[in-house]
PDB file of C-alpha atoms in Angstrom:
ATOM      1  CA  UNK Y   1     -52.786  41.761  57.892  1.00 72.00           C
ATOM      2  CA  UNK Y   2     -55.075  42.163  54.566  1.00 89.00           C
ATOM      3  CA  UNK Y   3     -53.576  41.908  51.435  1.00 96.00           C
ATOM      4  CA  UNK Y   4     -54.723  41.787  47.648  1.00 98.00           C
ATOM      5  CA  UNK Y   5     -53.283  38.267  46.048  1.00 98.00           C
ATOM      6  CA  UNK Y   6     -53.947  37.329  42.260  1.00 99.00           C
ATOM      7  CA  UNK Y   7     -53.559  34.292  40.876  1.00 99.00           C
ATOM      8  CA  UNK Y   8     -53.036  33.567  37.403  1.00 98.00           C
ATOM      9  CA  UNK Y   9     -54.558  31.502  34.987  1.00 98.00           C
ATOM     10  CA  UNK Y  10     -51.645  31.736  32.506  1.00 98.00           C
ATOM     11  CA  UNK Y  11     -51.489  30.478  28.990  1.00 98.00           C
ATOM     12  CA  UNK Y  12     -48.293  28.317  27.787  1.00 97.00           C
ATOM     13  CA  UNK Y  13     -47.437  29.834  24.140  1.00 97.00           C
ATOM     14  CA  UNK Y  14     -44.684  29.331  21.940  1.00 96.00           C
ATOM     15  CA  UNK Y  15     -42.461  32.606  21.677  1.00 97.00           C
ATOM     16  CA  UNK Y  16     -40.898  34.352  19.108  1.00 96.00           C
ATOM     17  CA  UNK Y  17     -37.595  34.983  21.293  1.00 97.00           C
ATOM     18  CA  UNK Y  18     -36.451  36.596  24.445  1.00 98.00           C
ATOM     19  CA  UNK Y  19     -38.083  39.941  24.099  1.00 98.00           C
ATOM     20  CA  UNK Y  20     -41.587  38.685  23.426  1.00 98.00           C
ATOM     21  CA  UNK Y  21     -41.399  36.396  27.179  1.00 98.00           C
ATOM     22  CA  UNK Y  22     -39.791  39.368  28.296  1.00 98.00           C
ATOM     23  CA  UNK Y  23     -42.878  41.162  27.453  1.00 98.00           C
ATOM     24  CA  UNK Y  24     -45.520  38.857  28.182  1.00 98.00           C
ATOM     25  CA  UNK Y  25     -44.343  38.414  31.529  1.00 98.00           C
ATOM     26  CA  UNK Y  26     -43.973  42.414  32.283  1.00 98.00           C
ATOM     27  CA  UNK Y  27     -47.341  42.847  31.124  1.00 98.00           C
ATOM     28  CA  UNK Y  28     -48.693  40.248  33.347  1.00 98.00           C
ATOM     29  CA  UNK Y  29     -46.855  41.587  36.303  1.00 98.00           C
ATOM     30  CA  UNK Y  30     -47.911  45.249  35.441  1.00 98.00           C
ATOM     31  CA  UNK Y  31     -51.957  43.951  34.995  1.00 98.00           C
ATOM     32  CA  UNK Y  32     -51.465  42.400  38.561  1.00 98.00           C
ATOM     33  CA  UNK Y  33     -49.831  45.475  40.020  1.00 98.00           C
ATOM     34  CA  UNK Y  34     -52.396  47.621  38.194  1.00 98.00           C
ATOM     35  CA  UNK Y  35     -55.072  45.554  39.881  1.00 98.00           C
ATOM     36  CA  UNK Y  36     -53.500  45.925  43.323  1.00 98.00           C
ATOM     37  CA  UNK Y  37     -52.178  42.941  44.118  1.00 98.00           C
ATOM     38  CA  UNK Y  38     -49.475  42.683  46.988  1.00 98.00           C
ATOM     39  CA  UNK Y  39     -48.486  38.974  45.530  1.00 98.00           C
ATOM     40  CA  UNK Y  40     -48.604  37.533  42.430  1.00 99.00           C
ATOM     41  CA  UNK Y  41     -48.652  33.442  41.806  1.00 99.00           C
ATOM     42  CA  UNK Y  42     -48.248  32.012  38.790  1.00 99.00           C
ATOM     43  CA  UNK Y  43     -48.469  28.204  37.880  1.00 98.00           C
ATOM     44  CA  UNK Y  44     -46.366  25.236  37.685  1.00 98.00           C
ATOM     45  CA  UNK Y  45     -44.361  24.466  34.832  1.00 98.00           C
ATOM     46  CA  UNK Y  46     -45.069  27.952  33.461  1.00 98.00           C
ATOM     47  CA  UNK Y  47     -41.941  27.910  32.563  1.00 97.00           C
ATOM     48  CA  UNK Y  48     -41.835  25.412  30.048  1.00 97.00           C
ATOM     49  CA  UNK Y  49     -43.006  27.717  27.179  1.00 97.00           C
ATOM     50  CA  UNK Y  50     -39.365  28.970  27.439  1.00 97.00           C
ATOM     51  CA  UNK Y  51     -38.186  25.658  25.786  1.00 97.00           C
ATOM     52  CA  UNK Y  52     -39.891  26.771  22.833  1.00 96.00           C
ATOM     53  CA  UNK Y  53     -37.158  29.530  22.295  1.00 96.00           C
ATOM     54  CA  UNK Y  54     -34.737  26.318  21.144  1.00 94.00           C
ATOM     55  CA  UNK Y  55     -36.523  24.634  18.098  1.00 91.00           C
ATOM     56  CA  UNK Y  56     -34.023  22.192  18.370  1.00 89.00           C
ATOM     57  CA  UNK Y  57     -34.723  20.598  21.535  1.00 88.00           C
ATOM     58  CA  UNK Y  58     -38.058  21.848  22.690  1.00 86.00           C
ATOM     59  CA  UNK Y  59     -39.898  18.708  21.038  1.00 88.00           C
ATOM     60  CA  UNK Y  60     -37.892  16.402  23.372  1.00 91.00           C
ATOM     61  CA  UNK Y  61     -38.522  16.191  26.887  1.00 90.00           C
ATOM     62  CA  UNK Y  62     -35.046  15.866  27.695  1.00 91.00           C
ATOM     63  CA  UNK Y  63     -33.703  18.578  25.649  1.00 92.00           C
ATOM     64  CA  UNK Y  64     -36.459  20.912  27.094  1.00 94.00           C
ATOM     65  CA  UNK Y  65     -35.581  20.845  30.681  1.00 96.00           C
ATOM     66  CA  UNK Y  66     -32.118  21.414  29.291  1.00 95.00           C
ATOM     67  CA  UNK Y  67     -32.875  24.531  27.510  1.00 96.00           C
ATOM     68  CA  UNK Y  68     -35.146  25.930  30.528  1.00 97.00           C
ATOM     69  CA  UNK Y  69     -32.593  25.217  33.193  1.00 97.00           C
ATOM     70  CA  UNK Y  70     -30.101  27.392  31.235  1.00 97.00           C
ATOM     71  CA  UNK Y  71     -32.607  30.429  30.979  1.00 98.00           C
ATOM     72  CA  UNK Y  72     -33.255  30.481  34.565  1.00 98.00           C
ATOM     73  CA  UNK Y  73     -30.573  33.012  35.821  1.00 98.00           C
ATOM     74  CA  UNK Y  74     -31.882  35.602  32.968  1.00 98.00           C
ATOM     75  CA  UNK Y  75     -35.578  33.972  34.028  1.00 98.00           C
ATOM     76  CA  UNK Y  76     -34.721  35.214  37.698  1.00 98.00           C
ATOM     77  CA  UNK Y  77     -33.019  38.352  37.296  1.00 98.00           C
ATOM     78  CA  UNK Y  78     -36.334  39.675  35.052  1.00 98.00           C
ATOM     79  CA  UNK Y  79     -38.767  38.233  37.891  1.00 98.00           C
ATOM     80  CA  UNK Y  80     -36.517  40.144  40.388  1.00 98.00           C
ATOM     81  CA  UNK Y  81     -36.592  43.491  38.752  1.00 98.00           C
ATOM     82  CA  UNK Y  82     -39.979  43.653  38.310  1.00 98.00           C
ATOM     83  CA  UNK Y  83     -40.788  42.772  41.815  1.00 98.00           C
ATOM     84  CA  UNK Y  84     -38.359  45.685  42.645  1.00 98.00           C
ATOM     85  CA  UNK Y  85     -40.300  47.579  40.303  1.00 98.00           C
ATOM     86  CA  UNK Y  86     -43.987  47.555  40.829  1.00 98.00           C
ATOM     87  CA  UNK Y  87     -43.333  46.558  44.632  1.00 98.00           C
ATOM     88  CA  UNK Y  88     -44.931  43.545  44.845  1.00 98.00           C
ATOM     89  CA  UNK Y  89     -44.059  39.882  46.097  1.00 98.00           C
ATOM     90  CA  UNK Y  90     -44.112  37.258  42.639  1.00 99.00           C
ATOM     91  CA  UNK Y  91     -44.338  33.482  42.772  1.00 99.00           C
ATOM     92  CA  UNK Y  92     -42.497  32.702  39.821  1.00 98.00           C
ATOM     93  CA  UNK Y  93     -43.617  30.172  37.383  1.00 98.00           C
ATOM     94  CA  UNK Y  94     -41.878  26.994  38.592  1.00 98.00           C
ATOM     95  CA  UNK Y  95     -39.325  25.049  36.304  1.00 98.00           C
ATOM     96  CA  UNK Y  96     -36.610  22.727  35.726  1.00 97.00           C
ATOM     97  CA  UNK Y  97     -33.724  23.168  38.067  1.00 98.00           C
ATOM     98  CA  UNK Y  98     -30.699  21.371  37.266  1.00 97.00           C
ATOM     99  CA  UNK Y  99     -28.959  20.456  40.909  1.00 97.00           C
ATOM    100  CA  UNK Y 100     -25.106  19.776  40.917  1.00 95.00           C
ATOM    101  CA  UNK Y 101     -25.290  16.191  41.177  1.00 96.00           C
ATOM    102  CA  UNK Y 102     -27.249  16.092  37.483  1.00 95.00           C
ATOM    103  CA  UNK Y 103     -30.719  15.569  38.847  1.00 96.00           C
ATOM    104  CA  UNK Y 104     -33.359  17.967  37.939  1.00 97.00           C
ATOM    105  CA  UNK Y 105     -36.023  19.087  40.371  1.00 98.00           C
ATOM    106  CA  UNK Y 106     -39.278  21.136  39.650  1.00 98.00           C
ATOM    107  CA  UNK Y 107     -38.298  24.859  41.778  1.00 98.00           C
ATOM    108  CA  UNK Y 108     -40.888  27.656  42.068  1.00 98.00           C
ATOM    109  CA  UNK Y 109     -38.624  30.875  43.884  1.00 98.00           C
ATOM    110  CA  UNK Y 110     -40.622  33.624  45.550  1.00 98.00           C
ATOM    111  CA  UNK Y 111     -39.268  36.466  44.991  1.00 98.00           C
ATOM    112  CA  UNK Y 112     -39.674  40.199  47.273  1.00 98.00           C
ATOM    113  CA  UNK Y 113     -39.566  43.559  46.372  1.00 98.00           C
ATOM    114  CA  UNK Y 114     -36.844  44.021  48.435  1.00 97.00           C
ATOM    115  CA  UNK Y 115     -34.654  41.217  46.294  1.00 98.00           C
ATOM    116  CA  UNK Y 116     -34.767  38.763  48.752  1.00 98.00           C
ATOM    117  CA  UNK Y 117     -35.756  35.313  47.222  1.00 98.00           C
ATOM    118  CA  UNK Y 118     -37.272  31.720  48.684  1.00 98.00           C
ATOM    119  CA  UNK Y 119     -37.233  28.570  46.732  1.00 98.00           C
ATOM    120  CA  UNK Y 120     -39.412  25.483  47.662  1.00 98.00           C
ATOM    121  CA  UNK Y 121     -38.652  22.078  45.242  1.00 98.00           C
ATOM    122  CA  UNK Y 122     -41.433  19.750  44.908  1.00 98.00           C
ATOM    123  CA  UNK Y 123     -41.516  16.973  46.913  1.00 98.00           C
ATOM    124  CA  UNK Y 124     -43.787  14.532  45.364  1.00 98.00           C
ATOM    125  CA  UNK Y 125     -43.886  13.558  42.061  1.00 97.00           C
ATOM    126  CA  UNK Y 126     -46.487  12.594  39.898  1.00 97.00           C
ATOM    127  CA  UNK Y 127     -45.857   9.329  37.520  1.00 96.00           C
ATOM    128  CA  UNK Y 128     -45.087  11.397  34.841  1.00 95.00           C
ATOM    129  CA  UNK Y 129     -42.349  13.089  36.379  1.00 96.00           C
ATOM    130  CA  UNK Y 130     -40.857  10.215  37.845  1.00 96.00           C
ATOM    131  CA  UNK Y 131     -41.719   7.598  34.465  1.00 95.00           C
ATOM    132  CA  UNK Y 132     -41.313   9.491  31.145  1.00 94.00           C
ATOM    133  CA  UNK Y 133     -39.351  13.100  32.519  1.00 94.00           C
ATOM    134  CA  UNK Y 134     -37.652  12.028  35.393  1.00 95.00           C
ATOM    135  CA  UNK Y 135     -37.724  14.956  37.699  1.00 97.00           C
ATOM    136  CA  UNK Y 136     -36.681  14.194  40.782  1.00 97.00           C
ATOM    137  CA  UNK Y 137     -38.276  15.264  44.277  1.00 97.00           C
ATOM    138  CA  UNK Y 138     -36.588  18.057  45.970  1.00 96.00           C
ATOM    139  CA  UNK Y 139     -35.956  18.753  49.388  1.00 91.00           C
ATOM    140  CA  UNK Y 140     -36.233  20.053  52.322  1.00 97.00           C
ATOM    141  CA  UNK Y 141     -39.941  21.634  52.935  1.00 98.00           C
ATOM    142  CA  UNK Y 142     -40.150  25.293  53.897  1.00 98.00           C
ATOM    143  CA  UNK Y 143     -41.770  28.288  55.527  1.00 98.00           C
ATOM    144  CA  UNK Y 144     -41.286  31.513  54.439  1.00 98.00           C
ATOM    145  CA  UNK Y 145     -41.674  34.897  56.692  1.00 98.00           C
ATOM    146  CA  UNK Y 146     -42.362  37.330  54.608  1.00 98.00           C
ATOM    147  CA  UNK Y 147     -43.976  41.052  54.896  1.00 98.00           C
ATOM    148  CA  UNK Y 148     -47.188  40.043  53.791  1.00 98.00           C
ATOM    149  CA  UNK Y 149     -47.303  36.668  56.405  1.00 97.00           C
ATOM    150  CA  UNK Y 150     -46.026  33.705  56.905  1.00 98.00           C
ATOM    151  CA  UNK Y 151     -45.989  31.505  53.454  1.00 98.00           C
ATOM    152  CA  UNK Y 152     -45.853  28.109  52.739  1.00 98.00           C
ATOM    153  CA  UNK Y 153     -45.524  26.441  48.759  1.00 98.00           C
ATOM    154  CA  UNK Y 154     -46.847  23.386  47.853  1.00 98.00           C
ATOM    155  CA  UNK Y 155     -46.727  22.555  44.366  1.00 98.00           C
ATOM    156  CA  UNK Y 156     -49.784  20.744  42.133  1.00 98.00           C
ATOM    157  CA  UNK Y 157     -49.338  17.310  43.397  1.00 98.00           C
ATOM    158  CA  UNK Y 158     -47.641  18.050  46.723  1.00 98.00           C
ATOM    159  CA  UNK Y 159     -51.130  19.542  47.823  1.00 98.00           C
ATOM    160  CA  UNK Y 160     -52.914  16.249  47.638  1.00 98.00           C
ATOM    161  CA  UNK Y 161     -50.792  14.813  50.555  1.00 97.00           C
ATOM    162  CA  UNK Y 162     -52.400  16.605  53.876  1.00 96.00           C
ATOM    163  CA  UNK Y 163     -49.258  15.945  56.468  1.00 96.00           C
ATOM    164  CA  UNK Y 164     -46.699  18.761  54.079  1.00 97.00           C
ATOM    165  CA  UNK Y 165     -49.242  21.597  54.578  1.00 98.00           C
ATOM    166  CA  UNK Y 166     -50.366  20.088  58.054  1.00 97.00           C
ATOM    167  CA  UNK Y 167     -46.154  20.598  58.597  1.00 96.00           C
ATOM    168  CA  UNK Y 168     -46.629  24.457  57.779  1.00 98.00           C
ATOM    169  CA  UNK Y 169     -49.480  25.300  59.702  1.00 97.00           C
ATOM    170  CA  UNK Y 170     -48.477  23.557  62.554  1.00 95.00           C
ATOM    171  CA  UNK Y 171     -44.779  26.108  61.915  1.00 97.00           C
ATOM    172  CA  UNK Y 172     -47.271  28.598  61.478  1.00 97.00           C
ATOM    173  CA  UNK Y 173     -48.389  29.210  58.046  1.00 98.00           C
ATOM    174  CA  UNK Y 174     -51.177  31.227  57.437  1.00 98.00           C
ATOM    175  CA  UNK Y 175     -50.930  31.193  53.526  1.00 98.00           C
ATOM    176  CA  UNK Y 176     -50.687  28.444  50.948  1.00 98.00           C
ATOM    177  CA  UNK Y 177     -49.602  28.832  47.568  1.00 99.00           C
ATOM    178  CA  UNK Y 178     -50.174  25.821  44.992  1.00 99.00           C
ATOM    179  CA  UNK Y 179     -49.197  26.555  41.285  1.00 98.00           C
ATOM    180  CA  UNK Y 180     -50.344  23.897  39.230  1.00 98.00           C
ATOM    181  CA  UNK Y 181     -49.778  22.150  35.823  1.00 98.00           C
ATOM    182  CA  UNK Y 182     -52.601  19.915  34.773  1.00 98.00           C
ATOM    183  CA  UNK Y 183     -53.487  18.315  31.537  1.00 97.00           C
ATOM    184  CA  UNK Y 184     -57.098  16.817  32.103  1.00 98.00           C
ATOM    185  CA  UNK Y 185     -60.198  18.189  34.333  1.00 98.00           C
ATOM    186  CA  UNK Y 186     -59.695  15.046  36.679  1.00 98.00           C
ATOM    187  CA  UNK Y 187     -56.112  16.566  37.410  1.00 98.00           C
ATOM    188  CA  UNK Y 188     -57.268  19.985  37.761  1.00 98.00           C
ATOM    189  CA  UNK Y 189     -60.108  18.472  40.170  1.00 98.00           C
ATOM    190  CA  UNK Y 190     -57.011  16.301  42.188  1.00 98.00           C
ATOM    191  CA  UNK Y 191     -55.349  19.675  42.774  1.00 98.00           C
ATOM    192  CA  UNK Y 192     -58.440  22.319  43.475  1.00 98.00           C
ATOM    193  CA  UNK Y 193     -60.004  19.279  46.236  1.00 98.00           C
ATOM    194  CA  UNK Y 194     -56.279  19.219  47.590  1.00 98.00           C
ATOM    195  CA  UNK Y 195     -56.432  22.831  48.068  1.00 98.00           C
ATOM    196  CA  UNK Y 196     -59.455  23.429  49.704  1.00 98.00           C
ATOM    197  CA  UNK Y 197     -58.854  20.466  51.899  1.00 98.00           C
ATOM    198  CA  UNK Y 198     -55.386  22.118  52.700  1.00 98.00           C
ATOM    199  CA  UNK Y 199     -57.992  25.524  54.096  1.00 98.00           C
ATOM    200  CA  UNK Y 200     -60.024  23.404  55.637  1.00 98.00           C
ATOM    201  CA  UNK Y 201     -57.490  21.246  57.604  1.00 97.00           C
ATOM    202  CA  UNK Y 202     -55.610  24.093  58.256  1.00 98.00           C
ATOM    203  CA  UNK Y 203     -57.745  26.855  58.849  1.00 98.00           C
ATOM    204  CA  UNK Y 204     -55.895  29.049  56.570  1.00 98.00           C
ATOM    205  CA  UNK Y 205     -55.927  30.364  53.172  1.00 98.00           C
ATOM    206  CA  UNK Y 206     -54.770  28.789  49.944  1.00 98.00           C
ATOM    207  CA  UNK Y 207     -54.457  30.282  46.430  1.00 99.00           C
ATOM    208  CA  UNK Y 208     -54.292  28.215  43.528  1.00 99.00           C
ATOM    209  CA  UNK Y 209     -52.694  29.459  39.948  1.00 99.00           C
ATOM    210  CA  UNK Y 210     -52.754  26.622  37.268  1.00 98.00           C
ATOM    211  CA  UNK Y 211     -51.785  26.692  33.238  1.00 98.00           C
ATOM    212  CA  UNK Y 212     -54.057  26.944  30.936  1.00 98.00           C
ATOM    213  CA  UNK Y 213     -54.552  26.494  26.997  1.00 97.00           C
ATOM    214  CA  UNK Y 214     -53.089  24.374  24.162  1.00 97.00           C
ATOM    215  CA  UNK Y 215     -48.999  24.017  23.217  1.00 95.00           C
ATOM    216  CA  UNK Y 216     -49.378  21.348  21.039  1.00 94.00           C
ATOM    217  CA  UNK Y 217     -45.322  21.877  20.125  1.00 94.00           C
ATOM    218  CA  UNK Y 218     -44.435  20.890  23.672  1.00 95.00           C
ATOM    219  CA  UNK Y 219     -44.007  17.056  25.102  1.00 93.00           C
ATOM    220  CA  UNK Y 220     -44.486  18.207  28.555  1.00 93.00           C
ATOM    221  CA  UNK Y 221     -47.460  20.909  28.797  1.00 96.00           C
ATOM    222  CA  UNK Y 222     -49.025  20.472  25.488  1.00 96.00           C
ATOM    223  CA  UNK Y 223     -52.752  20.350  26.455  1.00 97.00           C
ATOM    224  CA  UNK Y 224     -53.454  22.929  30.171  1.00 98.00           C
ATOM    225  CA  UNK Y 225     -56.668  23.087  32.290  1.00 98.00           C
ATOM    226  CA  UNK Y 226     -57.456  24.503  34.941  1.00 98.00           C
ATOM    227  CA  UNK Y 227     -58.907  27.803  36.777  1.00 98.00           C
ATOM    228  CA  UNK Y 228     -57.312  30.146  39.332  1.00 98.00           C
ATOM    229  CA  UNK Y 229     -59.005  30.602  42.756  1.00 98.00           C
ATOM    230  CA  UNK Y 230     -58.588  31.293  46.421  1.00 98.00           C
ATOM    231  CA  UNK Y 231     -59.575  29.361  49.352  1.00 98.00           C
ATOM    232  CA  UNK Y 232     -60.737  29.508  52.784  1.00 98.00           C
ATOM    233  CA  UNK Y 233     -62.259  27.645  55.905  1.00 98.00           C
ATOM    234  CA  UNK Y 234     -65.806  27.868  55.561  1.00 98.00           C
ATOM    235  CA  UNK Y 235     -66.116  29.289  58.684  1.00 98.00           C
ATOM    236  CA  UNK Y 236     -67.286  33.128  59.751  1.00 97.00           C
ATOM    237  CA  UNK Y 237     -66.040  35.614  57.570  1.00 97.00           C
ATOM    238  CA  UNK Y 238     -65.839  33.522  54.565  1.00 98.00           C
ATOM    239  CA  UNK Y 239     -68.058  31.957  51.793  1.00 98.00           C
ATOM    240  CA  UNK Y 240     -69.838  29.047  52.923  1.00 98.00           C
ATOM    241  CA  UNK Y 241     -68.273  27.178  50.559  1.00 98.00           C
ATOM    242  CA  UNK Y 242     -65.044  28.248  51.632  1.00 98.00           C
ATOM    243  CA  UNK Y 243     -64.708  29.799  47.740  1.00 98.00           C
ATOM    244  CA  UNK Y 244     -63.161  33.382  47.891  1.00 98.00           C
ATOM    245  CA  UNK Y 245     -62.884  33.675  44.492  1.00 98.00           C
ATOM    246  CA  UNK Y 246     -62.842  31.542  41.613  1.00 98.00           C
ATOM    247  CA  UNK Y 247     -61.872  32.142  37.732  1.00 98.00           C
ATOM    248  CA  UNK Y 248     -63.701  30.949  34.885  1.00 98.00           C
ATOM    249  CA  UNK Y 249     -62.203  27.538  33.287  1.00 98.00           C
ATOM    250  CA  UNK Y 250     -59.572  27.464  31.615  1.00 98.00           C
ATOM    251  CA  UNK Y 251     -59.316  31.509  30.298  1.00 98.00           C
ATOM    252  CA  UNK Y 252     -56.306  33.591  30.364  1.00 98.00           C
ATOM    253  CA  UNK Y 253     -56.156  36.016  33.278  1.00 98.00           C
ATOM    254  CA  UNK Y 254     -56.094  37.111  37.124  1.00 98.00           C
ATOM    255  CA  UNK Y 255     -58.150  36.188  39.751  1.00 98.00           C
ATOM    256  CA  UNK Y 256     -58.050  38.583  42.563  1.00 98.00           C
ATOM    257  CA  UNK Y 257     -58.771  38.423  46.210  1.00 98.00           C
ATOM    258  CA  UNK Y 258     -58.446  40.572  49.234  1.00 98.00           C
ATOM    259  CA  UNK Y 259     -57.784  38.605  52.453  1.00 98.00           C
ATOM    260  CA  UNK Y 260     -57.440  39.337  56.032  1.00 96.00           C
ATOM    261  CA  UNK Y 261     -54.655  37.357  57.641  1.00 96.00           C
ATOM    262  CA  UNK Y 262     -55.841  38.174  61.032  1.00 97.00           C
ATOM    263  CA  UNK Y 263     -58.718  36.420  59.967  1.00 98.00           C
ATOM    264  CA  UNK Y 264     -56.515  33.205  60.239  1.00 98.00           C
ATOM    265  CA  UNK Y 265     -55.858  33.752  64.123  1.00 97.00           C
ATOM    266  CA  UNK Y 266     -59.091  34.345  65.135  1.00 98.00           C
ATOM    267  CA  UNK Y 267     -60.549  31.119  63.309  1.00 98.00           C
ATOM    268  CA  UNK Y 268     -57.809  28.752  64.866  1.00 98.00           C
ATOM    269  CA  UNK Y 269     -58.492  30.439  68.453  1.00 98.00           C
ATOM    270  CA  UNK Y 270     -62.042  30.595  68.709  1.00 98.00           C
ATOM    271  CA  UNK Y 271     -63.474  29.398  65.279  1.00 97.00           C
ATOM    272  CA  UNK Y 272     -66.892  27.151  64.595  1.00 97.00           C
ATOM    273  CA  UNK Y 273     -64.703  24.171  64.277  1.00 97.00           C
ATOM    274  CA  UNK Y 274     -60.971  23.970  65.729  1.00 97.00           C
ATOM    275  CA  UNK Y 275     -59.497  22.086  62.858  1.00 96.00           C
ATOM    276  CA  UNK Y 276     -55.893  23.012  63.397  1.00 95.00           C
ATOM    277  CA  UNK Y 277     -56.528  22.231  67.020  1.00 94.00           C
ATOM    278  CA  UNK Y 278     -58.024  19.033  67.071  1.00 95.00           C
ATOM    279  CA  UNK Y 279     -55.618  17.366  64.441  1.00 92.00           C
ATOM    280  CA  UNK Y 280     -53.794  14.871  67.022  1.00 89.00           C
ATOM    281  CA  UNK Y 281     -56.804  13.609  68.130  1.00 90.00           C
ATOM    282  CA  UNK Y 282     -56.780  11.149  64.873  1.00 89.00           C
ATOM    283  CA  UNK Y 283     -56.555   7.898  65.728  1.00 85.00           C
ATOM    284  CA  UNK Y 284     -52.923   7.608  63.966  1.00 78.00           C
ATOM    285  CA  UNK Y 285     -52.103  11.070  63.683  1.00 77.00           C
ATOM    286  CA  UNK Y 286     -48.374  10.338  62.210  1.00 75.00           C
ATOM    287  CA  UNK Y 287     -45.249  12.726  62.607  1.00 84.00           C
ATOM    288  CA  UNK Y 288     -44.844  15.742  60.442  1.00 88.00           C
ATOM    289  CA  UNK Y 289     -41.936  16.313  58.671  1.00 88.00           C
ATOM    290  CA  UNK Y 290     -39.499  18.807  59.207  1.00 92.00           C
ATOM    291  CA  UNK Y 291     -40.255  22.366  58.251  1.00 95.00           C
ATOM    292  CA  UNK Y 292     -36.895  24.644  57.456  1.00 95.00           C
ATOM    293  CA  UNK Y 293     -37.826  28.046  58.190  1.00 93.00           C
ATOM    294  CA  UNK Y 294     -36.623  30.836  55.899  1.00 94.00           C
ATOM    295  CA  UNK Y 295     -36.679  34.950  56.438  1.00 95.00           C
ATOM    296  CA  UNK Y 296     -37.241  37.068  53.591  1.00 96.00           C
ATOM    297  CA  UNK Y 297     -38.555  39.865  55.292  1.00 95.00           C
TER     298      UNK Y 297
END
């Protein structure tokens, strides 16, 4: 199947109130729905300018996940309308999700014209997660069916570690998303080389949607770099350097691409290299973990 994707290079900013995020985020859906896209992905921690809509708190990292998690329902019900509205699947800017027992974990939901939704937690998290925020990891890992393909989520960090996407592709995931959150060109370099290693590996495609900019108000995502792209094997049919598209550094805006999930098939059957194929044959291949399959077709 071929479908238009745009990833976002989206700018944390400190808002006025409800109405201007409101706005902000209608207008980005309605640019990527303008520009054809069939899904949209937008970054990790995105989210996070929403704490700055409690002056109180949003200076403290503790009070900001606080005042996020509480927005999320209203956060949700927007992203859900205008999926429903411009007909289009949206990766939602992940964010603090408080869980029953207390613990916060770092949730991106996709969400489907049709109102269906999918979250996927992070699983791994980076030091300052686990050190200063204390985010916890999030469970289980999971594949989502969806009218465009089969999708798989692996936020920022979780991207580095091979065996969660190796997981989906080997459940059959033919698209990886990986919204990102990082404050130095190292960390944006960690997460792009995890990507494309992710398309390579598994012979599939990967789109990557990071923040960008300055919020020097905010503990958490004060200083964003990054740039939106979409990845491929280099193999027939795509760029030799396995670059579909690519965004300029660290500037507000989509990144579009059209891709041809058949594509995916064909490479994994008969490809120049059999990548996906030929994965056991590591000397100390190790299990996969479990992949919870989810239907939001």
């Amino acid at each position: 199947m071929t479908l238009r994707v745009a990833a976002a290079q989206y700018p944390i900013e400190q808002l006025r109130d409800w109405d201007h995020y409101a706005a902000k985020l209608a207008r980005w859906v309605g640019e990527a729905a303008v520009g054809g896209a069939d899904l949209a992905v937008f970054p990790e921690y995105g989210a996070m300018e929403l704490a700055s809509l409690d002056p109180a708190s949003m200076g403290d990292l503790a009070g900001s996940l606080a005042s996020v998690d509480a927005l999320l329902e209203q956060v949700d019900a927007l992203h859900a309308e205008l999926a429903a509205r411009h007909g289009l699947h949206i990766l939602a800017a992940s964010a603090p999700f408080r869980r029953a027992d207390g613990a916060y974990v770092n949730r991106a939901r996709l969400f489907t014209p049709g109102g269906k939704v999918g979250v996927q937690d992070k699983l791994v998290m980076t030091r300052f997660e686990r050190e200063q925020w204390h985010v916890s990891a999030g469970a289980p890992l999971r594949l989502f069916e969806t009218s465009l393909g089969k999708i798989g989520i692996t936020i920022c960090y979780d991207s580095e570690f091979p065996l969660l996407a190796r997981a989906l592709c080997e459940a059959g995931m033919e698209l990886l998303l990986v919204p990102s959150c990082t404050d130095t060109l190292h960390g944006y370099w960690r997460v792009r080389l995890g990507a494309q290693a992710r398309a390579l590996e598994g012979q599939c495609f990967a789109v990557h949607s990071p923040t960008v900019g300055l919020a020097e108000w905010s503990p958490a995502v004060d200083v964003n770099r990054g740039a939106a792209a979409i990845y491929g094997p280099p193999d027939r049919g795509v760029p030799a350097d396995g670059v579909v598209a690519v965004g300029e550094l660290d500037q507000p805006g989509w990144v579009f691409a059209d891709l041809d999930l058949a594509l995916v098939a064909d490479l994994r059957a008969d490809g120049g290299v059999l990548n996906l194929r030929h994965w056991a044959e590591q000397p100390g291949a190790a299990p996969l973990p479990p992949v919870e399959f989810v239907d939001l077709r």
